[in-house]
Amino acid sequence: MSAKTENTADKIISSTVDLMSEKGYKAVTIKEIATAASVSEMTVFRTFGSKKAILDAIINSFLSSAPIEQLNQKNITYELEKDLLMISELYHEVLNRNKEIYLISIMERKTMPAIHLSLHNNAIKFLTMVTEYFRVMQQKGKVIKGNPQSQALTLMRFNYGKFISGLLLEGIASPFPDDNLQESISIIAKGLQP
């Protein structure tokens, strides 16, 4: 792809994400995408071929941009509260960077479950890494004994719930008062300490 084609593709993708996160996949037309991207409908078809192909490119872009790999041994300190905060901040970074894709996924979960499944599979990779962290912390005696996957799921569900509640209320209501991630993680860490 030439630089001009990449720039055109990026404009189409960006416009599509904005439109679909607001209206859903089915309600958005190629004509609307072309208008929003300041290109012709023919350019949209030449670049991607179909609306579904644009959505596939959006999902592939999300999957390749999720910084799960940042959660590696060099970032881990084995200090429970510090690590859980770092993991949570990284998870929120991924979620917030791709919040429009999550909105599309929620809106289209019944009609296009493959989108939701792609995001779920990416979350499973993250869950696997966090589960391994809890397994090691148990071996070190720094976390109460129990199912490390349940411990990881508890952390991830808290963070996902925090993200989704903020996302769905965005522009409608102000965030919850005293919504402090660090304080919440401190409470979770205290509950996990032996």
mmCIF file of C-alpha atoms in Angstrom:
data_model
loop_
_atom_site.group_PDB
_atom_site.id
_atom_site.type_symbol
_atom_site.label_atom_id
_atom_site.label_comp_id
_atom_site.label_asym_id
_atom_site.label_seq_id
_atom_site.Cartn_x
_atom_site.Cartn_y
_atom_site.Cartn_z
ATOM 1 C CA MET A 1 0.000 0.000 0.000
ATOM 2 C CA SER A 2 1.270 3.444 -0.857
ATOM 3 C CA ALA A 3 1.426 6.185 1.755
ATOM 4 C CA LYS A 4 -1.569 7.886 0.103
ATOM 5 C CA THR A 5 -3.597 4.646 0.198
ATOM 6 C CA GLU A 6 -2.640 4.067 3.844
ATOM 7 C CA ASN A 7 -3.699 7.620 4.706
ATOM 8 C CA THR A 8 -7.010 7.071 2.883
ATOM 9 C CA ALA A 9 -7.523 3.731 4.638
ATOM 10 C CA ASP A 10 -6.770 5.338 8.007
ATOM 11 C CA LYS A 11 -9.303 8.129 7.335
ATOM 12 C CA ILE A 12 -11.931 5.556 6.366
ATOM 13 C CA ILE A 13 -11.221 3.425 9.426
ATOM 14 C CA SER A 14 -11.278 6.408 11.778
ATOM 15 C CA SER A 15 -14.542 7.709 10.325
ATOM 16 C CA THR A 16 -16.099 4.253 10.467
ATOM 17 C CA VAL A 17 -15.139 3.768 14.116
ATOM 18 C CA ASP A 18 -16.692 7.113 15.027
ATOM 19 C CA LEU A 19 -19.908 6.421 13.120
ATOM 20 C CA MET A 20 -20.336 2.815 14.251
ATOM 21 C CA SER A 21 -19.615 3.564 17.901
ATOM 22 C CA GLU A 22 -22.394 6.133 17.747
ATOM 23 C CA LYS A 23 -24.959 4.364 15.539
ATOM 24 C CA GLY A 24 -23.998 0.690 15.342
ATOM 25 C CA TYR A 25 -22.817 -1.356 12.374
ATOM 26 C CA LYS A 26 -26.138 -1.847 10.580
ATOM 27 C CA ALA A 27 -27.213 1.797 10.783
ATOM 28 C CA VAL A 28 -24.043 3.114 9.113
ATOM 29 C CA THR A 29 -23.890 3.259 5.322
ATOM 30 C CA ILE A 30 -20.931 3.350 2.955
ATOM 31 C CA LYS A 31 -22.170 6.759 1.816
ATOM 32 C CA GLU A 32 -21.967 8.085 5.402
ATOM 33 C CA ILE A 33 -18.490 6.598 5.813
ATOM 34 C CA ALA A 34 -17.325 8.190 2.551
ATOM 35 C CA THR A 35 -18.761 11.583 3.525
ATOM 36 C CA ALA A 36 -17.207 11.477 6.991
ATOM 37 C CA ALA A 37 -13.818 10.438 5.541
ATOM 38 C CA SER A 38 -14.035 13.079 2.772
ATOM 39 C CA VAL A 39 -13.642 10.471 0.029
ATOM 40 C CA SER A 40 -15.953 9.043 -2.609
ATOM 41 C CA GLU A 41 -17.998 5.886 -2.106
ATOM 42 C CA MET A 42 -15.949 4.307 -4.908
ATOM 43 C CA THR A 43 -12.752 5.014 -2.934
ATOM 44 C CA VAL A 44 -14.216 3.236 0.089
ATOM 45 C CA PHE A 45 -15.094 0.213 -2.069
ATOM 46 C CA ARG A 46 -11.690 0.222 -3.819
ATOM 47 C CA THR A 47 -9.846 0.460 -0.503
ATOM 48 C CA PHE A 48 -11.828 -2.124 1.458
ATOM 49 C CA GLY A 49 -14.429 -3.766 -0.756
ATOM 50 C CA SER A 50 -17.208 -3.790 1.852
ATOM 51 C CA LYS A 51 -18.393 -2.382 5.145
ATOM 52 C CA LYS A 52 -17.650 -5.751 6.779
ATOM 53 C CA ALA A 53 -14.046 -5.581 5.528
ATOM 54 C CA ILE A 54 -13.685 -2.150 7.162
ATOM 55 C CA LEU A 55 -14.966 -3.570 10.437
ATOM 56 C CA ASP A 56 -12.550 -6.505 10.148
ATOM 57 C CA ALA A 57 -9.681 -4.024 9.655
ATOM 58 C CA ILE A 58 -10.821 -2.125 12.763
ATOM 59 C CA ILE A 59 -10.858 -5.309 14.858
ATOM 60 C CA ASN A 60 -7.467 -6.419 13.508
ATOM 61 C CA SER A 61 -6.048 -3.008 14.315
ATOM 62 C CA PHE A 62 -7.351 -3.294 17.883
ATOM 63 C CA LEU A 63 -5.915 -6.764 18.354
ATOM 64 C CA SER A 64 -2.480 -5.709 17.138
ATOM 65 C CA SER A 65 -2.451 -2.532 19.238
ATOM 66 C CA ALA A 66 -3.414 -4.039 22.587
ATOM 67 C CA PRO A 67 -0.259 -3.745 24.741
ATOM 68 C CA ILE A 68 -0.699 -7.022 26.595
ATOM 69 C CA GLU A 69 2.969 -7.725 26.052
ATOM 70 C CA GLN A 70 3.781 -4.834 28.385
ATOM 71 C CA LEU A 71 2.741 -7.065 31.260
ATOM 72 C CA ASN A 72 5.999 -8.937 31.496
ATOM 73 C CA GLN A 73 8.542 -9.848 34.108
ATOM 74 C CA LYS A 74 10.506 -6.600 33.951
ATOM 75 C CA ASN A 75 7.412 -4.601 35.007
ATOM 76 C CA ILE A 76 6.499 -6.910 37.896
ATOM 77 C CA THR A 77 7.855 -5.997 41.341
ATOM 78 C CA TYR A 78 6.083 -8.740 43.340
ATOM 79 C CA GLU A 79 4.716 -6.013 45.614
ATOM 80 C CA LEU A 80 1.008 -6.850 45.491
ATOM 81 C CA GLU A 81 -0.625 -3.422 45.611
ATOM 82 C CA LYS A 82 1.933 -1.826 43.291
ATOM 83 C CA ASP A 83 1.614 -4.662 40.740
ATOM 84 C CA LEU A 84 -2.189 -4.742 40.857
ATOM 85 C CA LEU A 85 -2.282 -0.991 40.230
ATOM 86 C CA MET A 86 0.139 -1.326 37.294
ATOM 87 C CA ILE A 87 -1.915 -4.231 35.840
ATOM 88 C CA SER A 88 -5.154 -2.275 36.300
ATOM 89 C CA GLU A 89 -3.742 0.889 34.733
ATOM 90 C CA LEU A 90 -2.490 -1.119 31.748
ATOM 91 C CA TYR A 91 -5.878 -2.806 31.371
ATOM 92 C CA HIS A 92 -7.660 0.575 31.479
ATOM 93 C CA GLU A 93 -5.182 1.959 28.947
ATOM 94 C CA VAL A 94 -6.118 -0.824 26.511
ATOM 95 C CA LEU A 95 -9.841 -0.411 27.163
ATOM 96 C CA ASN A 96 -9.844 3.387 26.915
ATOM 97 C CA ARG A 97 -7.715 3.468 23.790
ATOM 98 C CA ASN A 98 -10.279 1.237 22.106
ATOM 99 C CA LYS A 99 -13.498 2.383 23.764
ATOM 100 C CA GLU A 100 -15.263 2.958 20.444
ATOM 101 C CA ILE A 101 -14.605 -0.668 19.489
ATOM 102 C CA TYR A 102 -16.088 -1.794 22.802
ATOM 103 C CA LEU A 103 -19.188 0.305 22.099
ATOM 104 C CA ILE A 104 -19.555 -1.313 18.671
ATOM 105 C CA SER A 105 -19.054 -4.721 20.270
ATOM 106 C CA ILE A 106 -21.762 -4.080 22.862
ATOM 107 C CA MET A 107 -24.229 -2.739 20.297
ATOM 108 C CA GLU A 108 -23.637 -5.582 17.857
ATOM 109 C CA ARG A 109 -23.099 -8.495 20.273
ATOM 110 C CA LYS A 110 -26.280 -10.255 19.091
ATOM 111 C CA THR A 111 -26.049 -9.554 15.375
ATOM 112 C CA MET A 112 -22.264 -9.842 14.970
ATOM 113 C CA PRO A 113 -20.968 -12.002 17.817
ATOM 114 C CA ALA A 114 -17.573 -12.410 16.120
ATOM 115 C CA ILE A 115 -16.652 -8.842 17.157
ATOM 116 C CA HIS A 116 -17.475 -9.544 20.782
ATOM 117 C CA LEU A 117 -15.625 -12.864 20.584
ATOM 118 C CA SER A 118 -12.476 -11.198 19.209
ATOM 119 C CA LEU A 119 -12.413 -8.804 22.147
ATOM 120 C CA HIS A 120 -13.159 -11.659 24.548
ATOM 121 C CA ASN A 121 -10.263 -13.719 23.162
ATOM 122 C CA ASN A 122 -7.920 -10.786 23.705
ATOM 123 C CA ALA A 123 -9.164 -10.505 27.307
ATOM 124 C CA ILE A 124 -8.463 -14.227 27.770
ATOM 125 C CA LYS A 125 -4.794 -13.621 26.877
ATOM 126 C CA PHE A 126 -4.634 -10.911 29.520
ATOM 127 C CA LEU A 127 -6.417 -13.165 32.025
ATOM 128 C CA THR A 128 -3.843 -15.913 31.427
ATOM 129 C CA MET A 129 -0.984 -13.539 32.234
ATOM 130 C CA VAL A 130 -2.682 -12.172 35.368
ATOM 131 C CA THR A 131 -3.544 -15.710 36.505
ATOM 132 C CA GLU A 132 0.116 -16.682 36.210
ATOM 133 C CA TYR A 133 1.040 -13.621 38.274
ATOM 134 C CA PHE A 134 -1.303 -14.741 41.077
ATOM 135 C CA ARG A 135 0.059 -18.297 40.863
ATOM 136 C CA VAL A 136 3.608 -16.998 41.426
ATOM 137 C CA MET A 137 2.468 -14.667 44.212
ATOM 138 C CA GLN A 138 0.851 -17.632 45.996
ATOM 139 C CA GLN A 139 4.085 -19.602 45.688
ATOM 140 C CA LYS A 140 5.942 -16.661 47.228
ATOM 141 C CA GLY A 141 3.400 -16.555 50.053
ATOM 142 C CA LYS A 142 2.364 -12.980 49.176
ATOM 143 C CA VAL A 143 -1.250 -13.793 48.279
ATOM 144 C CA ILE A 144 -3.792 -15.961 50.090
ATOM 145 C CA LYS A 145 -4.103 -19.510 48.817
ATOM 146 C CA GLY A 146 -6.951 -20.081 46.386
ATOM 147 C CA ASN A 147 -7.725 -20.422 42.725
ATOM 148 C CA PRO A 148 -5.372 -17.968 40.960
ATOM 149 C CA GLN A 149 -7.720 -17.704 37.980
ATOM 150 C CA SER A 150 -10.582 -16.669 40.283
ATOM 151 C CA GLN A 151 -8.318 -14.042 41.828
ATOM 152 C CA ALA A 152 -7.370 -12.760 38.361
ATOM 153 C CA LEU A 153 -11.015 -12.744 37.229
ATOM 154 C CA THR A 154 -12.009 -10.729 40.292
ATOM 155 C CA LEU A 155 -9.441 -8.064 39.436
ATOM 156 C CA MET A 156 -10.364 -8.008 35.752
ATOM 157 C CA ARG A 157 -14.124 -7.923 36.407
ATOM 158 C CA PHE A 158 -13.712 -5.000 38.788
ATOM 159 C CA ASN A 159 -11.703 -3.096 36.176
ATOM 160 C CA TYR A 160 -14.019 -3.993 33.289
ATOM 161 C CA GLY A 161 -17.059 -2.953 35.333
ATOM 162 C CA LYS A 162 -15.390 0.353 36.190
ATOM 163 C CA PHE A 163 -14.602 0.925 32.507
ATOM 164 C CA ILE A 164 -18.043 -0.063 31.175
ATOM 165 C CA SER A 165 -19.995 1.977 33.717
ATOM 166 C CA GLY A 166 -17.931 5.040 32.813
ATOM 167 C CA LEU A 167 -18.246 4.352 29.083
ATOM 168 C CA LEU A 168 -22.007 3.881 29.103
ATOM 169 C CA LEU A 169 -22.527 7.005 31.242
ATOM 170 C CA GLU A 170 -20.141 9.134 29.166
ATOM 171 C CA GLY A 171 -21.867 12.325 28.090
ATOM 172 C CA ILE A 172 -25.000 11.424 30.075
ATOM 173 C CA ALA A 173 -23.961 11.631 33.708
ATOM 174 C CA SER A 174 -20.859 12.606 35.621
ATOM 175 C CA PRO A 175 -18.562 9.833 36.862
ATOM 176 C CA PHE A 176 -19.081 8.363 40.293
ATOM 177 C CA PRO A 177 -17.788 10.558 43.115
ATOM 178 C CA ASP A 178 -14.464 9.493 44.596
ATOM 179 C CA ASP A 179 -13.834 7.061 41.732
ATOM 180 C CA ASN A 180 -10.207 6.500 42.664
ATOM 181 C CA LEU A 181 -8.541 3.476 41.060
ATOM 182 C CA GLN A 182 -5.630 3.474 43.503
ATOM 183 C CA GLU A 183 -7.919 3.345 46.558
ATOM 184 C CA SER A 184 -10.007 0.560 45.028
ATOM 185 C CA ILE A 185 -6.912 -1.485 44.230
ATOM 186 C CA SER A 186 -5.665 -0.948 47.784
ATOM 187 C CA ILE A 187 -8.896 -2.490 49.083
ATOM 188 C CA ILE A 188 -8.588 -5.460 46.695
ATOM 189 C CA ALA A 189 -4.929 -5.980 47.647
ATOM 190 C CA LYS A 190 -5.765 -5.987 51.357
ATOM 191 C CA GLY A 191 -8.350 -8.692 50.720
ATOM 192 C CA LEU A 192 -5.767 -10.841 48.938
ATOM 193 C CA GLN A 193 -2.965 -10.527 51.497
ATOM 194 C CA PRO A 194 -2.333 -13.554 53.741
#
